mmCIF file of C-alpha atoms in Angstrom:
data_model
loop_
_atom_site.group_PDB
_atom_site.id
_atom_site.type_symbol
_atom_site.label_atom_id
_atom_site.label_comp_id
_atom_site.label_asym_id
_atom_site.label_seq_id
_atom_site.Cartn_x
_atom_site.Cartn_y
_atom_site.Cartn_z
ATOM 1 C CA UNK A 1 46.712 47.186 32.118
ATOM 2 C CA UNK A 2 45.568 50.251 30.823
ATOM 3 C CA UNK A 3 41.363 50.568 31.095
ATOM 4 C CA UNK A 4 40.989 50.930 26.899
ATOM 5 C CA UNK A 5 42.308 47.461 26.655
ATOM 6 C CA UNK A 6 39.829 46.037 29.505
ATOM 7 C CA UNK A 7 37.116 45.994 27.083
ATOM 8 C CA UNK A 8 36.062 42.459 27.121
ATOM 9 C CA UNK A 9 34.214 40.716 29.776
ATOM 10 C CA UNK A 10 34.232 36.913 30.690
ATOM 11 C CA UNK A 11 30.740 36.609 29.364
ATOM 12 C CA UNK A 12 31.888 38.065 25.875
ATOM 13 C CA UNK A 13 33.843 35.479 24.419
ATOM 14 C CA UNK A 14 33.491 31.832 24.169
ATOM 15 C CA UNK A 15 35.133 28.590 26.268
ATOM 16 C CA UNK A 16 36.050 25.262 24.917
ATOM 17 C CA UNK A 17 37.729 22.246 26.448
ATOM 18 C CA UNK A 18 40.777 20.811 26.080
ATOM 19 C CA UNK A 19 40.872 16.556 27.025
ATOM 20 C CA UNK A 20 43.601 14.462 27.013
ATOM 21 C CA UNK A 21 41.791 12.126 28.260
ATOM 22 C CA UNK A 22 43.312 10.978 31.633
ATOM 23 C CA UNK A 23 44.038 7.643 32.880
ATOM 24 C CA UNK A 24 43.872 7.601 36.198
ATOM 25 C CA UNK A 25 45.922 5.168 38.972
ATOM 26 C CA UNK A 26 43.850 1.914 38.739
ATOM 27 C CA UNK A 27 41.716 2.797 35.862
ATOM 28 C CA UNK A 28 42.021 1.523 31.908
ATOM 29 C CA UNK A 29 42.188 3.660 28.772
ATOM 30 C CA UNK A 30 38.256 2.422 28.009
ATOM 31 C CA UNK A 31 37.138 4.447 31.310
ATOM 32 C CA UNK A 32 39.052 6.851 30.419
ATOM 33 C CA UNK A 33 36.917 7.172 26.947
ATOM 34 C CA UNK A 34 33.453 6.834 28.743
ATOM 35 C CA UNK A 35 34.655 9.709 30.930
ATOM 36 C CA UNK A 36 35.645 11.472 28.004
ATOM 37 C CA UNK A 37 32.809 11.258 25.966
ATOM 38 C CA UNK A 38 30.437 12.020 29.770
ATOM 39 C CA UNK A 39 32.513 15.236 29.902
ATOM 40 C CA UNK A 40 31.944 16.152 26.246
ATOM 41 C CA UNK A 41 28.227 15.316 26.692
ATOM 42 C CA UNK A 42 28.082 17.377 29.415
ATOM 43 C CA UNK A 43 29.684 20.256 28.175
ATOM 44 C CA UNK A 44 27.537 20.431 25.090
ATOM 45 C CA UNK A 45 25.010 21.334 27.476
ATOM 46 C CA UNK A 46 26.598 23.736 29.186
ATOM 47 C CA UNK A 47 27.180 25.786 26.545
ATOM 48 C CA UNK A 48 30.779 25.221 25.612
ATOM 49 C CA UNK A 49 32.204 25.830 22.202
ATOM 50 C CA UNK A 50 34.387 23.301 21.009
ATOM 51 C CA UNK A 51 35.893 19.854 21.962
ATOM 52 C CA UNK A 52 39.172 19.108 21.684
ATOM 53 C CA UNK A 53 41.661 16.104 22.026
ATOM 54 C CA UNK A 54 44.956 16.422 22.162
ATOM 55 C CA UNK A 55 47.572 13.491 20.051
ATOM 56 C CA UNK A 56 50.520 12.634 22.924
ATOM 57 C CA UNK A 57 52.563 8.930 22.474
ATOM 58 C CA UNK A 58 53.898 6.770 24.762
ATOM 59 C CA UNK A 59 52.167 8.540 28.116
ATOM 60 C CA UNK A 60 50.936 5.928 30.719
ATOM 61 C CA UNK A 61 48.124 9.276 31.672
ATOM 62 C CA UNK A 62 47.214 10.231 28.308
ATOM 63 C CA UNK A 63 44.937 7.833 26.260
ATOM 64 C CA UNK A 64 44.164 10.128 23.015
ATOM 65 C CA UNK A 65 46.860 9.076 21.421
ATOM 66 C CA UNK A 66 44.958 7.845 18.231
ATOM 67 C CA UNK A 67 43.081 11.181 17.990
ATOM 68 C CA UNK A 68 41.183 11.195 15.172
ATOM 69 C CA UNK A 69 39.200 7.684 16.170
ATOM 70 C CA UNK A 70 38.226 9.262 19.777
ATOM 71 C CA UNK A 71 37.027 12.305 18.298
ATOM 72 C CA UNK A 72 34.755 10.380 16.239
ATOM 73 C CA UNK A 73 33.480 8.983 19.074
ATOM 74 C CA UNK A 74 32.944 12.141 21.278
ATOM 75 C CA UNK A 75 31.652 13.360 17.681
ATOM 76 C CA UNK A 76 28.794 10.661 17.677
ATOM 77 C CA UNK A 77 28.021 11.027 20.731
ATOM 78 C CA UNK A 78 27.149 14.546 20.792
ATOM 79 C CA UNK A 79 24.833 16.827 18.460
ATOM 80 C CA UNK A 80 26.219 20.170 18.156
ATOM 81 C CA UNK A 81 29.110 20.845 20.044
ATOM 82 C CA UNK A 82 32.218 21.316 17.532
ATOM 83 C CA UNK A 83 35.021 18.320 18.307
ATOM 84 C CA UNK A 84 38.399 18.620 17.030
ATOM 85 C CA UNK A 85 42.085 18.088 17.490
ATOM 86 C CA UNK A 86 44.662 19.966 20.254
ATOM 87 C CA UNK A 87 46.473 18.996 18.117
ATOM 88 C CA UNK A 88 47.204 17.021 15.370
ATOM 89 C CA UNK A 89 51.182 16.463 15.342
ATOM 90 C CA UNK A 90 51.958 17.002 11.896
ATOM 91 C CA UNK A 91 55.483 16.257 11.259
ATOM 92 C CA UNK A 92 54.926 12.432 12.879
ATOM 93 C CA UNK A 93 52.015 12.092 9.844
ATOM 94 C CA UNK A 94 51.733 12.284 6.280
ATOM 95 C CA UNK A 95 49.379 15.018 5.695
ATOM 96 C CA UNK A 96 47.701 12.823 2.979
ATOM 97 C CA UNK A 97 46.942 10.803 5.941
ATOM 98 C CA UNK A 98 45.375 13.723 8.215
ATOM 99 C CA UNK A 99 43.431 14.981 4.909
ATOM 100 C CA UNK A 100 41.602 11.789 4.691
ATOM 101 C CA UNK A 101 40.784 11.315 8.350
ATOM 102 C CA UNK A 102 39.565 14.944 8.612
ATOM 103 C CA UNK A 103 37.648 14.534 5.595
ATOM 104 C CA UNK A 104 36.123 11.749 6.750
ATOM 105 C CA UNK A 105 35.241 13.011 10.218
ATOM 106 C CA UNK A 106 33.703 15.679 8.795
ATOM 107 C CA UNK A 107 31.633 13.652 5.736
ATOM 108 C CA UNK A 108 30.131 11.658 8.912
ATOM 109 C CA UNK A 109 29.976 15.402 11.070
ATOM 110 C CA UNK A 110 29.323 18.112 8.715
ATOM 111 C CA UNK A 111 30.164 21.067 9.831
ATOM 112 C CA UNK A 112 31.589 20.146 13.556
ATOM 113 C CA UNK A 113 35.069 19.094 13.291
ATOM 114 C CA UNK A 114 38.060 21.347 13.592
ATOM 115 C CA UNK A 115 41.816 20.453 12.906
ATOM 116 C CA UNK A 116 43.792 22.477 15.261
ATOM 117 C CA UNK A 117 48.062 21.853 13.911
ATOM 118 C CA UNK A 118 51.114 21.414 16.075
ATOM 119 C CA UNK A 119 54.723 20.685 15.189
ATOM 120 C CA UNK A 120 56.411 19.159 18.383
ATOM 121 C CA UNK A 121 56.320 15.638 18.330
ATOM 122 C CA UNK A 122 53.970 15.177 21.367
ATOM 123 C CA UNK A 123 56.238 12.626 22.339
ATOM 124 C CA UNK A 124 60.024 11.671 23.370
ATOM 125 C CA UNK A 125 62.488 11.286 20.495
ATOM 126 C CA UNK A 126 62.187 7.571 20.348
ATOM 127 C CA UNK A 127 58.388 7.266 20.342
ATOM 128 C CA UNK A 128 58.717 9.938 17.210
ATOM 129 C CA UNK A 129 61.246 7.677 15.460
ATOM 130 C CA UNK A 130 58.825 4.770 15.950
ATOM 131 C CA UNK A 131 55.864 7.224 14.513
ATOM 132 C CA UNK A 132 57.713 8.555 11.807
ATOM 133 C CA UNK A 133 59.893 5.558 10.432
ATOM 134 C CA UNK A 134 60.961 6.942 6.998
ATOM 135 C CA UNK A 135 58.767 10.306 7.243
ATOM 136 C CA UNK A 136 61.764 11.880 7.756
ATOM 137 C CA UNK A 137 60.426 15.056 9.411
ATOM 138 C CA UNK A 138 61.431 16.836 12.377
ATOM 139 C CA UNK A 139 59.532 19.513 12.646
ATOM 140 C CA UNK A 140 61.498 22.049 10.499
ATOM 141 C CA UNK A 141 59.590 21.637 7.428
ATOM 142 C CA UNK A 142 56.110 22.045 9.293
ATOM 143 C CA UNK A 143 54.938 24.662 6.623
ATOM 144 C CA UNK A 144 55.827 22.733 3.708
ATOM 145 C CA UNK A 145 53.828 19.953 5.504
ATOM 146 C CA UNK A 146 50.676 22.149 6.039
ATOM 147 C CA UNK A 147 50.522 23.864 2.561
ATOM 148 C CA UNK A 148 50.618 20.545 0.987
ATOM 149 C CA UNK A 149 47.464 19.509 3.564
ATOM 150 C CA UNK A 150 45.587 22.622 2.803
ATOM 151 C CA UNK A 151 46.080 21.851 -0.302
ATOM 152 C CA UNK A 152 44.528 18.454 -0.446
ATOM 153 C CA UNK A 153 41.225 20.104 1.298
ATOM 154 C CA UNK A 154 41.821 23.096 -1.346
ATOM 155 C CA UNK A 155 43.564 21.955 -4.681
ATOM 156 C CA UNK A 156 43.801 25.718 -6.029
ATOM 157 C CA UNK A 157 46.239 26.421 -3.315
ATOM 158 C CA UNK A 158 48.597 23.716 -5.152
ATOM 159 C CA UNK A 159 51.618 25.028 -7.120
ATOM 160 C CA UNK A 160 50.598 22.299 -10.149
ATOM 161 C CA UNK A 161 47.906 20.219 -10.974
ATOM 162 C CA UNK A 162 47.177 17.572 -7.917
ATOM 163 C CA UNK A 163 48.213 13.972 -8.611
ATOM 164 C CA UNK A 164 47.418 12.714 -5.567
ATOM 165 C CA UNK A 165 43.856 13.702 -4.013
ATOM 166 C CA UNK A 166 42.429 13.468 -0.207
ATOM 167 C CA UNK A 167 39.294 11.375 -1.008
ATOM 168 C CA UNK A 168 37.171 12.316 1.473
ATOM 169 C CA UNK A 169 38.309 15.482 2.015
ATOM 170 C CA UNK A 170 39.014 17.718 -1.039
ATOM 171 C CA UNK A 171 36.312 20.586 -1.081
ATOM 172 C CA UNK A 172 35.187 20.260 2.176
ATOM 173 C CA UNK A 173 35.681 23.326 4.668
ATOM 174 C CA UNK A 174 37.352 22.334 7.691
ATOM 175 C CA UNK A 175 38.514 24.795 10.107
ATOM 176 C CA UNK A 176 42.652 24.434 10.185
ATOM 177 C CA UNK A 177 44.182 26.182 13.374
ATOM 178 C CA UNK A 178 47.697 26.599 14.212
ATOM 179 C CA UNK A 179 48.778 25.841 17.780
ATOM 180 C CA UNK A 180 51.566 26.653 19.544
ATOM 181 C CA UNK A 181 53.857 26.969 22.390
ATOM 182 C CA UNK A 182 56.446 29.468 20.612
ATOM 183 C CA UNK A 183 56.749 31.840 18.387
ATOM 184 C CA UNK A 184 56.990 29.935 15.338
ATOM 185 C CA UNK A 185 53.485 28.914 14.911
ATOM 186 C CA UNK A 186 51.895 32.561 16.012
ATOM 187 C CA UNK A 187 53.862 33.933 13.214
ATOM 188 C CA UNK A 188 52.868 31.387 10.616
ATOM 189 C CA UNK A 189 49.380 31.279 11.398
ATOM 190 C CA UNK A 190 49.159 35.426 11.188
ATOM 191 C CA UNK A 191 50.712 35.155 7.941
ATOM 192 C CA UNK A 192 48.456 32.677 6.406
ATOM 193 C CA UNK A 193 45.335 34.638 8.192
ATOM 194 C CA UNK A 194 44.363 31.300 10.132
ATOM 195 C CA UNK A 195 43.210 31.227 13.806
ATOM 196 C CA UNK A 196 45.772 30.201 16.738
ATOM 197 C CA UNK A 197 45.531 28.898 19.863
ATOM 198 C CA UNK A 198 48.488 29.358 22.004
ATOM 199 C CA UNK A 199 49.498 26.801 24.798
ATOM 200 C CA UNK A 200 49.378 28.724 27.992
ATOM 201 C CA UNK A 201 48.410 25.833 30.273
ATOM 202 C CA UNK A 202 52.110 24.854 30.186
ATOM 203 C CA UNK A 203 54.147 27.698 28.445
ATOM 204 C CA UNK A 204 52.686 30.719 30.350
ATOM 205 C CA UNK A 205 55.833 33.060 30.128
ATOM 206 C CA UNK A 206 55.561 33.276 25.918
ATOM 207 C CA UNK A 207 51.933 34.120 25.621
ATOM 208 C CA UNK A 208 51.675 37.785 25.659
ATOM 209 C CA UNK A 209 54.696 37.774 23.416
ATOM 210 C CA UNK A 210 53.213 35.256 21.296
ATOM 211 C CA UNK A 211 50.329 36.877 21.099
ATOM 212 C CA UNK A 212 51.257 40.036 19.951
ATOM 213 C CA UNK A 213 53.373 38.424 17.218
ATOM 214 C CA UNK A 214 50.269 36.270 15.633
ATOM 215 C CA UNK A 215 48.280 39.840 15.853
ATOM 216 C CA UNK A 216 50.916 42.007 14.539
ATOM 217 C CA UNK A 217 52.188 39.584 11.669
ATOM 218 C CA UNK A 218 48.509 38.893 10.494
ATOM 219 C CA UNK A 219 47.060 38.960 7.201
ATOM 220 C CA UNK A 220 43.515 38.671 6.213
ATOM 221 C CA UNK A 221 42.568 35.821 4.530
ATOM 222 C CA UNK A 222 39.630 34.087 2.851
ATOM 223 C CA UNK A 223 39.296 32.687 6.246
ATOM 224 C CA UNK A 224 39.379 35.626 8.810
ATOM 225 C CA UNK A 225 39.062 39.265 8.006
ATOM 226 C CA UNK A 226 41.325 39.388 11.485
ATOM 227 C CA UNK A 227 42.883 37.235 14.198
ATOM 228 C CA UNK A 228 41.450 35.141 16.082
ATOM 229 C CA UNK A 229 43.192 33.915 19.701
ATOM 230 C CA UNK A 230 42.404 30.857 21.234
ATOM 231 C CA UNK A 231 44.305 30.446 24.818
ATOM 232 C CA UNK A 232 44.405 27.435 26.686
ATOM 233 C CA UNK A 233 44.909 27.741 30.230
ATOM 234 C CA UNK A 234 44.638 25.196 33.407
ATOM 235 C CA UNK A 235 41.149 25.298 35.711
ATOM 236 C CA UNK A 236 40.649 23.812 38.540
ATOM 237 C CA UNK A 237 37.458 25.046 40.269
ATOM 238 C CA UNK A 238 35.890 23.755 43.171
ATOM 239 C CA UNK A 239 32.943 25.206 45.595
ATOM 240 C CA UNK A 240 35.888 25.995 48.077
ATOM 241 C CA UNK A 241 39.186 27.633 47.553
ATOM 242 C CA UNK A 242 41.193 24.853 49.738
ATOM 243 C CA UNK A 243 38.882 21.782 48.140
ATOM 244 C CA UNK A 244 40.484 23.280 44.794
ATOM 245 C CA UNK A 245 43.789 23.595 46.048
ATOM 246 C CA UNK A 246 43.775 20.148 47.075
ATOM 247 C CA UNK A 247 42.645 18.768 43.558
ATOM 248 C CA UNK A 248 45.363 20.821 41.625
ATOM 249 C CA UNK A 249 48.068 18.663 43.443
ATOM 250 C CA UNK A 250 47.221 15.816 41.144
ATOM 251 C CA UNK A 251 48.081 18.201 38.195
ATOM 252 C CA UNK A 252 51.410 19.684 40.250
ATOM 253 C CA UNK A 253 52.199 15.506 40.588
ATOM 254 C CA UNK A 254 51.774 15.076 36.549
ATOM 255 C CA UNK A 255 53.956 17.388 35.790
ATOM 256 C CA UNK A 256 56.640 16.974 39.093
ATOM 257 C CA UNK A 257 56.766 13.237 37.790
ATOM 258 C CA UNK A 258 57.821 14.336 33.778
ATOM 259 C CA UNK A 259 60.065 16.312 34.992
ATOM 260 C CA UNK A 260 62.017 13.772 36.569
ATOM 261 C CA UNK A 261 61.275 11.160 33.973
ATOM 262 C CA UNK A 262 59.199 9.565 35.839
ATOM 263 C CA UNK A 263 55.755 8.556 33.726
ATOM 264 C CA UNK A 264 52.687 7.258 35.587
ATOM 265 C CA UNK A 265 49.161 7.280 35.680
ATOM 266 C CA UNK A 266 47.607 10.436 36.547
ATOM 267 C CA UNK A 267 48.012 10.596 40.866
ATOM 268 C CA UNK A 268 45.463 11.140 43.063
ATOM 269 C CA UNK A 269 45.371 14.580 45.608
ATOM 270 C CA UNK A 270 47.840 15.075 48.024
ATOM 271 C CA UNK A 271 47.643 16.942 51.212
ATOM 272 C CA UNK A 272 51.129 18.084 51.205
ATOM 273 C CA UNK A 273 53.311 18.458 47.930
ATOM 274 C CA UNK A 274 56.311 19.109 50.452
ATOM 275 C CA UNK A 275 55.682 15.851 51.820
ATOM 276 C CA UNK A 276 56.860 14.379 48.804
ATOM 277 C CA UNK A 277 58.882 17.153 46.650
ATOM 278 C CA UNK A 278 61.588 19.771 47.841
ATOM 279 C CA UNK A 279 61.048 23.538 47.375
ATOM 280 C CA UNK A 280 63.558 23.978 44.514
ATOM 281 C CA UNK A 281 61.109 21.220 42.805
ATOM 282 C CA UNK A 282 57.975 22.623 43.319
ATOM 283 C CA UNK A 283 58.850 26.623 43.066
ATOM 284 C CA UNK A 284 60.013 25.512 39.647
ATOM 285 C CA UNK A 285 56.288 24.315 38.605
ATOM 286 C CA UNK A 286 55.671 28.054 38.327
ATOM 287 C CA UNK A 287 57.647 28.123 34.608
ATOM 288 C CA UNK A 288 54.868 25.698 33.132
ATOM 289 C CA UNK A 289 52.146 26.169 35.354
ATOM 290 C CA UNK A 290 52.201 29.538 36.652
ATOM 291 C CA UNK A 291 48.994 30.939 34.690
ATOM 292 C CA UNK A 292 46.799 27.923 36.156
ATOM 293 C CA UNK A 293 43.465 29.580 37.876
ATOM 294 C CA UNK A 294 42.797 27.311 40.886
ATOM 295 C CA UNK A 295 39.728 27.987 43.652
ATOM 296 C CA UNK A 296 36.195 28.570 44.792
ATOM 297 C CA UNK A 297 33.608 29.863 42.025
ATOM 298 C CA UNK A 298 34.402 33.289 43.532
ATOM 299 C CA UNK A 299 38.410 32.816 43.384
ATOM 300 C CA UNK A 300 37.938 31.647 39.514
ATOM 301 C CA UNK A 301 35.866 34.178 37.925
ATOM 302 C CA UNK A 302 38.667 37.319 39.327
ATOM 303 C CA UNK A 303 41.378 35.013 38.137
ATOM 304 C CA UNK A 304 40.314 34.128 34.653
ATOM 305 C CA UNK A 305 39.155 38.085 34.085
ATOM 306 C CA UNK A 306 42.392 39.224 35.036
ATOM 307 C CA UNK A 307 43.189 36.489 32.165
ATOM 308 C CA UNK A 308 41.288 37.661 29.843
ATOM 309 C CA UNK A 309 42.338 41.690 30.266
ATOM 310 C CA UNK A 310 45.998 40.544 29.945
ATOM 311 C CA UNK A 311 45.552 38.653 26.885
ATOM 312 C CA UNK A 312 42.381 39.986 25.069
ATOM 313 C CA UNK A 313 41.446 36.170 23.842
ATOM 314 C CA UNK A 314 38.889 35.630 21.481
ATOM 315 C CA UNK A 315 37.867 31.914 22.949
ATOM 316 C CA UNK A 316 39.514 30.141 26.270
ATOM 317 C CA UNK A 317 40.252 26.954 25.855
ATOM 318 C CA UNK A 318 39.559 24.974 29.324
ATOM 319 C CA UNK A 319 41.964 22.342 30.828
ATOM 320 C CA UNK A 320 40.899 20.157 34.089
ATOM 321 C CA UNK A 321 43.240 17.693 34.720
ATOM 322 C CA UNK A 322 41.580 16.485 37.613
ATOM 323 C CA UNK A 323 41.784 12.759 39.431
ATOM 324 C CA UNK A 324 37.628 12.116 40.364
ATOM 325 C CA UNK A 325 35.569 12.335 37.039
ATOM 326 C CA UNK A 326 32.811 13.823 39.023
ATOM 327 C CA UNK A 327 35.117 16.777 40.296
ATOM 328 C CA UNK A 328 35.965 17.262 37.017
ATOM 329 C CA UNK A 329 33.046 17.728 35.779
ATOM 330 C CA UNK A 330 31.938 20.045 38.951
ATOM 331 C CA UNK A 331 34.945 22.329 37.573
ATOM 332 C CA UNK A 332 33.867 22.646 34.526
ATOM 333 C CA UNK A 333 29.810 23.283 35.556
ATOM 334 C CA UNK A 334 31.376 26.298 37.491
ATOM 335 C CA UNK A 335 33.201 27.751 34.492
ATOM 336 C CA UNK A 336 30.286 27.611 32.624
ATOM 337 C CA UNK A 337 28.401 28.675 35.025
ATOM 338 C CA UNK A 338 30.679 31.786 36.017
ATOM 339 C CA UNK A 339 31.249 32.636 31.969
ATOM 340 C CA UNK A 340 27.858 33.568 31.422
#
């Protein structure tokens, strides 16, 4: 990189974290909530940013699948920290539907709920048939679907006069990001001057390029006055660089299992990933996990710098998929601890 981009240190910009909220082998979708909300009360004290959930179907490891209820509970059971959505799957709702729950999050929160946006289904094909049932969306229409939202929380952004209003919701100010994987989304969200958060902790190949496309195609707005890049990415930190390897085989596992179809509780360590997967299998991980910062305090800190001088993110967004709750929480007390 050339040194007049590498102007922005790790303690310059803010971190957030990204839960699914994991179930783990033997545990139950209600630990999996006290965890989450332990985590979130945790890393309001840290320091971090924002709290996000993510909205996945049908995954025996992921139990945020009703997102807006569990970030209502994280919500009450923090003070300050902002909570939100990582995303929202838009095309398997009616945005009247996401208007009202928003609004209502943030009548009971004012001023700490964001609604980040996504357009994949977060799910198989058959779990977004059962979603959608007569919806009818498949993505495609994803901007039609998030003008009419904005306008429900806006009603002068409406071609005509509003019919139907998002009560609660209309005329309250809730942050609305764009997330993506792609393309697409950067583009959109640059044109429509709205903050984006790009998926990097499984589609590391498209972020520079995605990047570059929300910056390049943006347009101030009555929201930003410029972009504003949000990147998730995988950490998995641990007071030893071979402790850390060790816990990022449970992540390897999760996503070793999807791609063989094969959907189970989130695994716990392994020694030896070539004990149980061939080369060809695991080399491959590298395509969705290959910007994943894994090791000792020391190890982390390089790693996510060199992170942050290729991508010149505004906010990180911080993903521990980790089997023990209280290694989790270890990695994230290093992060913050490294980041200031």
């Amino acid at each position: 990189m050339s040194g007049s981009k590498n102007t922005k240190q790790l303690r310059d910009i803010k971190y957030s974290v990204l839960d699914l909220s994991p179930i783990v082998v033997g545990g139950t979708p209600a630990i999996s909530f006290q965890n989450t909300l332990d985590l979130a009360q945790h890393a309001e004290k840290w320091g971090f940013n924002r709290y996000w959930l993510a909205e996945h179907h049908n995954m025996p490891f992921i139990a945020s699948s009703a997102t807006s209820v569990v970030i209502g509970h994280v919500a009450a059971g923090t003070s300050k920290i902002r909570v939100g959505s990582g995303g929202i799957m838009l095309p398997n709702h009616a945005p009247l539907v996401i208007a009202e729950q928003f609004g209502t999050l943030e009548s009971l929160f004012p001023g700490r709920i964001d609604l980040g946006l996504g357009r994949a289904p977060g799910t198989d094909q058959r779990t977004a048939q059962a979603l959608r049932r007569n919806l009818g969306s498949n993505g495609e229409d994803f901007p039609e679907q998030l003008m009419e939202l904005l306008a429900y929380f806006d009603p002068s952004l409406a071609a005509g006069k509003m019919h139907v209003r998002a009560i609660p919701g209309e005329g309250l100010n809730i942050p609305v990001w764009l997330l993506g994987s792609s393309g697409f989304s950067a583009q959109l969200a640059g044109q429509l001057g709205l903050p984006f958060a790009f998926a990097s902790h499984f589609s590391p190949n498209n972020t520079l390029g995605a990047l570059d496309l929300y910056r390049r195609s943006f347009q101030p707005s009555n929201i930003l006055d410029k972009p504003y890049a949000m990147v998730g990415v995988n950490v998995i930190a641990a007071d030893t660089d071979a402790e850390a390897k060790l816990l990022a085989t449970t992540l390897q596992q999760q996503f070793l299992n999807l791609s063989q179809g094969n959907e189970v509780p989130l695994q716990p360590p392994v020694e030896n990933l070539e004990d149980h997967w061939s080369k060809y299998q695991i080399d491959a991980l590298q395509h969705q996990l290959g910007s994943s910062i894994v090791g000792s305090p020391e190890t982390v800190k390089e790693k996510m710098q060199a992170f942050l001088d290729d991508t010149q993110a505004d906010e990180m967004m911080v993903i521990g998929q980790i089997f023990d709750h209280q290694a989790r929480l270890r990695s994230y007390e290093i992060v913050a601890d490294i980041t200031k």
